[in-house]
């Protein structure tokens, strides 16, 4: 009786183990799998409800900023390395910063460049009614008017490292 019980336990354990592993071989996740994962972040809706902006960020590398008309499945505008997007109060413009490419930043860090010699971010202004895109280099920060209108103010660094307001 004891032998029969031990045999049943052994068969049950072997059967359970085979059932868990299954007949299909799935490879385990590795660090490269995690590096390929993408996350959707910082979704924003325009005040008039016609536009959506969102970031798709990678675990490692440059992400992108996408702007889509509500009801559309495909993005109308896409900016590599775009982030910190804001719609104007009248929903006519979208303003976003564009990061310097990660490869350029890493290269500058390896060469131990000074902070004023590092690659700088840019600013992209999208006119959502006409589709015109205007870019400004070396932007340190920006603000969009909150109460109304289509005003944007930004601080742009000069090539000699000093900041000048626009």
CSV table of C-alpha atoms in Angstrom, one decimal:
chain,number,residue,atom,x,y,z
A,1,UNK,CA,0.0,0.0,0.0
A,2,UNK,CA,2.8,2.4,0.9
A,3,UNK,CA,4.6,1.5,-2.4
A,4,UNK,CA,1.4,2.3,-4.3
A,5,UNK,CA,1.0,5.6,-2.6
A,6,UNK,CA,4.7,6.6,-3.3
A,7,UNK,CA,4.3,5.5,-6.9
A,8,UNK,CA,1.1,7.7,-7.3
A,9,UNK,CA,2.9,10.6,-5.7
A,10,UNK,CA,5.9,10.2,-8.0
A,11,UNK,CA,3.6,10.0,-11.1
A,12,UNK,CA,1.6,13.0,-10.0
A,13,UNK,CA,4.8,15.0,-9.5
A,14,UNK,CA,6.2,14.1,-12.9
A,15,UNK,CA,2.9,14.8,-14.6
A,16,UNK,CA,2.6,18.1,-12.9
A,17,UNK,CA,6.1,19.1,-13.9
A,18,UNK,CA,5.5,18.1,-17.5
A,19,UNK,CA,2.2,20.0,-17.5
A,20,UNK,CA,3.9,23.2,-16.2
A,21,UNK,CA,6.7,23.1,-18.8
A,22,UNK,CA,4.4,22.0,-21.6
A,23,UNK,CA,5.4,20.7,-25.0
A,24,UNK,CA,6.1,24.2,-26.4
A,25,UNK,CA,9.5,25.6,-25.5
A,26,UNK,CA,9.3,29.3,-24.5
A,27,UNK,CA,12.5,31.1,-24.0
A,28,UNK,CA,12.9,33.1,-20.8
A,29,UNK,CA,12.9,36.8,-20.8
A,30,UNK,CA,16.3,38.5,-21.0
A,31,UNK,CA,17.6,42.1,-20.5
A,32,UNK,CA,17.3,42.8,-24.2
A,33,UNK,CA,13.6,42.0,-24.1
A,34,UNK,CA,13.2,44.6,-21.4
A,35,UNK,CA,15.1,47.1,-23.5
A,36,UNK,CA,12.7,46.7,-26.4
A,37,UNK,CA,9.6,47.4,-24.2
A,38,UNK,CA,7.8,50.6,-24.9
A,39,UNK,CA,5.5,52.6,-22.7
A,40,UNK,CA,2.9,55.2,-23.5
A,41,UNK,CA,3.1,58.2,-21.2
A,42,UNK,CA,2.0,61.8,-20.8
A,43,UNK,CA,-1.2,61.7,-22.8
A,44,UNK,CA,-2.7,65.2,-23.3
A,45,UNK,CA,-6.0,66.3,-24.9
A,46,UNK,CA,-6.4,69.7,-26.5
A,47,UNK,CA,-8.9,72.1,-25.0
A,48,UNK,CA,-11.3,71.7,-28.0
A,49,UNK,CA,-11.0,67.9,-27.8
A,50,UNK,CA,-9.8,67.4,-31.4
A,51,UNK,CA,-6.2,66.5,-30.8
A,52,UNK,CA,-4.3,64.0,-28.6
A,53,UNK,CA,-0.6,64.0,-27.9
A,54,UNK,CA,1.4,61.2,-26.2
A,55,UNK,CA,4.9,60.0,-25.8
A,56,UNK,CA,6.1,56.5,-26.6
A,57,UNK,CA,9.3,56.0,-24.5
A,58,UNK,CA,11.7,53.1,-24.8
A,59,UNK,CA,13.5,51.6,-21.8
A,60,UNK,CA,16.8,52.5,-23.5
A,61,UNK,CA,17.1,55.0,-26.3
A,62,UNK,CA,15.2,57.8,-28.0
A,63,UNK,CA,11.4,57.7,-27.8
A,64,UNK,CA,8.9,59.7,-29.9
A,65,UNK,CA,6.1,62.2,-29.5
A,66,UNK,CA,2.9,61.4,-31.5
A,67,UNK,CA,0.0,63.8,-32.3
A,68,UNK,CA,-3.2,62.3,-33.5
A,69,UNK,CA,-6.6,63.8,-34.4
A,70,UNK,CA,-9.4,62.3,-32.3
A,71,UNK,CA,-11.1,59.5,-34.1
A,72,UNK,CA,-8.1,58.8,-36.3
A,73,UNK,CA,-6.1,55.6,-35.9
A,74,UNK,CA,-2.9,56.8,-37.4
A,75,UNK,CA,-0.8,59.7,-36.0
A,76,UNK,CA,-0.8,62.9,-38.1
A,77,UNK,CA,2.5,64.2,-36.7
A,78,UNK,CA,5.5,62.3,-35.2
A,79,UNK,CA,8.6,63.8,-33.6
A,80,UNK,CA,11.6,61.6,-32.8
A,81,UNK,CA,12.8,62.4,-29.2
A,82,UNK,CA,9.8,64.7,-28.5
A,83,UNK,CA,8.7,65.4,-25.0
A,84,UNK,CA,7.1,68.0,-22.7
A,85,UNK,CA,4.3,68.7,-25.2
A,86,UNK,CA,1.6,71.4,-24.5
A,87,UNK,CA,-1.3,72.6,-26.5
A,88,UNK,CA,-2.0,76.3,-26.7
A,89,UNK,CA,-5.2,77.5,-24.9
A,90,UNK,CA,-7.0,78.0,-28.2
A,91,UNK,CA,-6.0,74.5,-29.4
A,92,UNK,CA,-4.4,75.9,-32.5
A,93,UNK,CA,-0.8,75.0,-31.7
A,94,UNK,CA,1.2,72.3,-30.0
A,95,UNK,CA,4.6,73.1,-28.6
A,96,UNK,CA,7.1,70.4,-27.6
A,97,UNK,CA,10.8,70.1,-26.8
A,98,UNK,CA,13.0,67.7,-28.8
A,99,UNK,CA,15.8,66.0,-26.9
A,100,UNK,CA,19.3,66.0,-28.3
A,101,UNK,CA,20.0,62.5,-29.8
A,102,UNK,CA,21.1,60.0,-27.1
A,103,UNK,CA,24.1,58.9,-29.1
A,104,UNK,CA,25.4,62.5,-29.4
A,105,UNK,CA,24.9,63.1,-25.6
A,106,UNK,CA,26.7,59.9,-24.8
A,107,UNK,CA,29.6,60.8,-27.1
A,108,UNK,CA,29.9,64.2,-25.5
A,109,UNK,CA,29.9,62.7,-22.0
A,110,UNK,CA,32.6,60.2,-23.0
A,111,UNK,CA,34.7,63.1,-24.2
A,112,UNK,CA,34.0,64.9,-20.9
A,113,UNK,CA,32.6,68.0,-22.5
A,114,UNK,CA,31.6,70.9,-20.3
A,115,UNK,CA,27.8,71.5,-19.7
A,116,UNK,CA,27.8,74.4,-22.1
A,117,UNK,CA,29.4,72.2,-24.8
A,118,UNK,CA,26.8,69.4,-24.5
A,119,UNK,CA,24.2,68.9,-27.2
A,120,UNK,CA,21.1,71.1,-26.5
A,121,UNK,CA,17.4,70.5,-26.9
A,122,UNK,CA,15.3,72.1,-29.6
A,123,UNK,CA,11.7,73.4,-29.6
A,124,UNK,CA,9.1,72.4,-32.2
A,125,UNK,CA,5.9,74.5,-32.7
A,126,UNK,CA,3.2,72.8,-34.8
A,127,UNK,CA,0.4,74.8,-36.3
A,128,UNK,CA,-2.4,72.2,-36.1
A,129,UNK,CA,-4.6,74.1,-38.6
A,130,UNK,CA,-2.1,74.5,-41.4
A,131,UNK,CA,0.4,71.7,-40.6
A,132,UNK,CA,3.4,74.1,-40.6
A,133,UNK,CA,6.2,73.0,-38.2
A,134,UNK,CA,8.7,75.6,-36.9
A,135,UNK,CA,11.8,74.5,-35.0
A,136,UNK,CA,14.1,76.5,-32.8
A,137,UNK,CA,17.5,75.2,-31.7
A,138,UNK,CA,19.2,75.4,-28.3
A,139,UNK,CA,16.1,75.9,-26.2
A,140,UNK,CA,16.5,75.8,-22.5
A,141,UNK,CA,12.9,76.2,-21.4
A,142,UNK,CA,9.5,77.5,-22.6
A,143,UNK,CA,6.0,78.5,-21.4
A,144,UNK,CA,2.6,78.6,-23.1
A,145,UNK,CA,-0.1,81.1,-22.3
A,146,UNK,CA,-2.7,79.6,-20.0
A,147,UNK,CA,-5.7,82.0,-20.3
A,148,UNK,CA,-6.1,82.3,-24.1
A,149,UNK,CA,-4.4,83.1,-27.3
A,150,UNK,CA,-1.4,81.4,-29.0
A,151,UNK,CA,1.5,82.8,-27.1
A,152,UNK,CA,4.7,80.9,-26.4
A,153,UNK,CA,7.8,82.3,-24.6
A,154,UNK,CA,11.0,80.4,-24.6
A,155,UNK,CA,14.6,80.9,-23.4
A,156,UNK,CA,17.1,80.1,-26.1
A,157,UNK,CA,20.9,79.6,-25.4
A,158,UNK,CA,23.3,81.5,-27.5
A,159,UNK,CA,26.1,79.5,-29.1
A,160,UNK,CA,28.6,81.0,-26.6
A,161,UNK,CA,26.6,79.4,-23.8
A,162,UNK,CA,24.7,82.4,-22.5
A,163,UNK,CA,20.9,82.4,-22.5
A,164,UNK,CA,18.8,85.0,-24.5
A,165,UNK,CA,15.0,85.3,-24.1
A,166,UNK,CA,12.7,85.3,-27.2
